Amino acid sequence: GLELPHCVGTNSLGPAGPWRSGGPCKMKRVRTVFKPEQLERLEQEFLKQQYMVGTERVDLAATLHLTETQVKVWFQNRRIKWRKQSMEQKAAKLSQFGVIQPASADSTDSKDHEEDTVDVEL
């Protein structure tokens, strides 16, 4: 799971346009590939608590040989996945009973959106 940057946008086809300064290449982060053992442990911790902060996150990162940022982002992404699955299950149950839920009328939807905003800012 190491992340190494590499050059992107270096296309030799066609002339360089005004948007290309000819300076250093843009760097793109390579996606982290987690080992199955790391994913299993991360999922176990997520089942215990959806938010991991402070020394718990530092300790888990050290145990799994990951950076604290990798653990933080994994938890952010996992919470988003969990919320999406919860919403899909809720919608499926409502559709079984022929109930159609308005898109913006549910107060929990706006609450979830606010939490997503907070997650991104952390």
XYZ file of N, CA, C and O in Angstrom, residues 15-57:
172
model
N 0.357 19.799 -30.601
C 1.172 20.873 -30.024
C 0.681 21.242 -28.619
O -0.473 21.033 -28.288
N 1.579 21.796 -27.835
C 1.218 22.222 -26.488
C 0.387 23.487 -26.590
O 0.762 24.438 -27.265
N -0.763 23.488 -25.924
C -1.655 24.644 -25.949
C -1.251 25.641 -24.877
O -0.321 25.409 -24.109
N -1.932 26.770 -24.835
C -1.600 27.813 -23.859
C -1.840 27.370 -22.405
O -1.308 27.973 -21.496
N -2.634 26.336 -22.222
C -2.906 25.848 -20.869
C -1.743 25.038 -20.308
O -1.692 24.760 -19.137
N -0.806 24.681 -21.158
C 0.382 23.946 -20.690
C 1.548 24.904 -20.549
O 1.964 25.517 -21.514
N 2.084 25.000 -19.383
C 3.172 25.942 -19.147
C 4.524 25.375 -19.549
O 5.498 26.092 -19.625
N 4.583 24.095 -19.780
C 5.860 23.472 -20.096
C 6.696 23.237 -18.852
O 7.828 22.800 -18.923
N 6.128 23.545 -17.697
C 6.817 23.370 -16.414
C 6.762 21.921 -15.962
O 6.594 21.013 -16.774
N 6.908 21.710 -14.660
C 6.899 20.339 -14.140
C 5.553 19.679 -14.390
O 4.525 20.339 -14.451
N 5.590 18.371 -14.552
C 4.364 17.638 -14.841
C 3.435 17.656 -13.625
O 3.870 17.845 -12.504
N 2.149 17.464 -13.884
C 1.190 17.365 -12.788
C 1.378 16.014 -12.116
O 1.622 15.006 -12.777
N 1.244 16.017 -10.791
C 1.427 14.774 -10.059
C 0.066 14.207 -9.679
O -0.804 14.956 -9.244
N -0.097 12.922 -9.846
C -1.342 12.256 -9.490
C -1.016 11.162 -8.492
O -0.074 10.401 -8.678
N -1.818 11.101 -7.425
C -1.620 10.088 -6.404
C -2.066 8.731 -6.939
O -3.131 8.599 -7.542
N -1.249 7.723 -6.734
C -1.588 6.367 -7.128
C -2.518 5.786 -6.075
O -2.293 5.950 -4.875
N -3.565 5.118 -6.504
C -4.560 4.564 -5.595
C -3.935 3.497 -4.709
O -3.216 2.614 -5.184
N -4.240 3.570 -3.421
C -3.732 2.597 -2.466
C -4.439 1.262 -2.662
O -5.666 1.218 -2.747
N -3.675 0.188 -2.736
C -4.237 -1.151 -2.801
C -3.996 -1.799 -1.442
O -2.854 -2.043 -1.057
N -5.093 -2.039 -0.722
C -4.984 -2.619 0.608
C -4.863 -4.128 0.525
O -5.473 -4.763 -0.340
N -4.084 -4.696 1.427
C -3.967 -6.145 1.523
C -5.229 -6.690 2.172
O -5.875 -6.002 2.967
N -5.604 -7.934 1.867
C -6.822 -8.512 2.465
C -6.813 -8.464 4.002
O -7.848 -8.199 4.615
N -5.647 -8.667 4.602
C -5.558 -8.633 6.064
C -5.839 -7.221 6.595
O -6.469 -7.051 7.637
N -5.361 -6.212 5.859
C -5.605 -4.827 6.264
C -7.094 -4.492 6.163
O -7.670 -3.896 7.073
N -7.715 -4.913 5.054
C -9.140 -4.651 4.865
C -9.977 -5.342 5.934
O -10.927 -4.763 6.453
N -9.611 -6.565 6.274
C -10.351 -7.305 7.295
C -10.299 -6.571 8.631
O -11.319 -6.399 9.308
N -9.127 -6.097 8.998
C -8.974 -5.379 10.267
C -9.707 -4.037 10.243
O -10.370 -3.650 11.215
N -9.615 -3.321 9.113
C -10.318 -2.049 8.980
C -11.831 -2.257 9.105
O -12.525 -1.491 9.782
N -12.354 -3.294 8.473
C -13.791 -3.591 8.555
C -14.187 -3.951 9.990
O -15.246 -3.528 10.460
N -13.347 -4.722 10.689
C -13.623 -5.070 12.085
C -13.731 -3.812 12.933
O -14.643 -3.671 13.753
N -12.798 -2.902 12.736
C -12.813 -1.654 13.503
C -14.021 -0.801 13.145
O -14.614 -0.158 14.016
N -14.415 -0.808 11.868
C -15.567 -0.025 11.445
C -16.850 -0.551 12.086
O -17.745 0.233 12.423
N -16.949 -1.865 12.252
C -18.132 -2.434 12.904
C -18.231 -1.985 14.359
O -19.325 -1.812 14.887
N -17.086 -1.778 14.999
C -17.072 -1.312 16.394
C -17.447 0.160 16.472
O -18.202 0.564 17.353
N -16.867 0.956 15.588
C -17.114 2.404 15.590
C -16.875 2.961 14.198
O -15.884 2.630 13.553
N -17.790 3.822 13.759
C -17.695 4.379 12.411
C -16.700 5.537 12.322
O -16.301 5.917 11.227
N -16.334 6.094 13.465
C -15.378 7.206 13.481
C -14.151 6.812 14.278
O -14.265 6.440 15.447
N -12.984 6.889 13.663
C -11.733 6.584 14.352
C -10.890 7.849 14.364
O -10.593 8.413 13.326
N -10.550 8.300 15.569
C -9.808 9.560 15.697
C -8.639 9.396 16.665
O -8.556 8.426 17.412
N -7.750 10.378 16.633
C -6.678 10.484 17.617
C -5.732 9.310 17.660
O -5.334 8.763 16.629
N -5.389 8.930 18.879
C -4.382 7.878 19.065
C -4.859 6.532 18.540
O -4.041 5.718 18.109
N -6.175 6.299 18.553
C -6.689 5.027 18.006
C -6.329 4.906 16.529
O -5.912 3.846 16.073
N -6.506 5.999 15.789
C -6.192 5.986 14.358
C -4.692 5.833 14.140
O -4.256 5.075 13.260
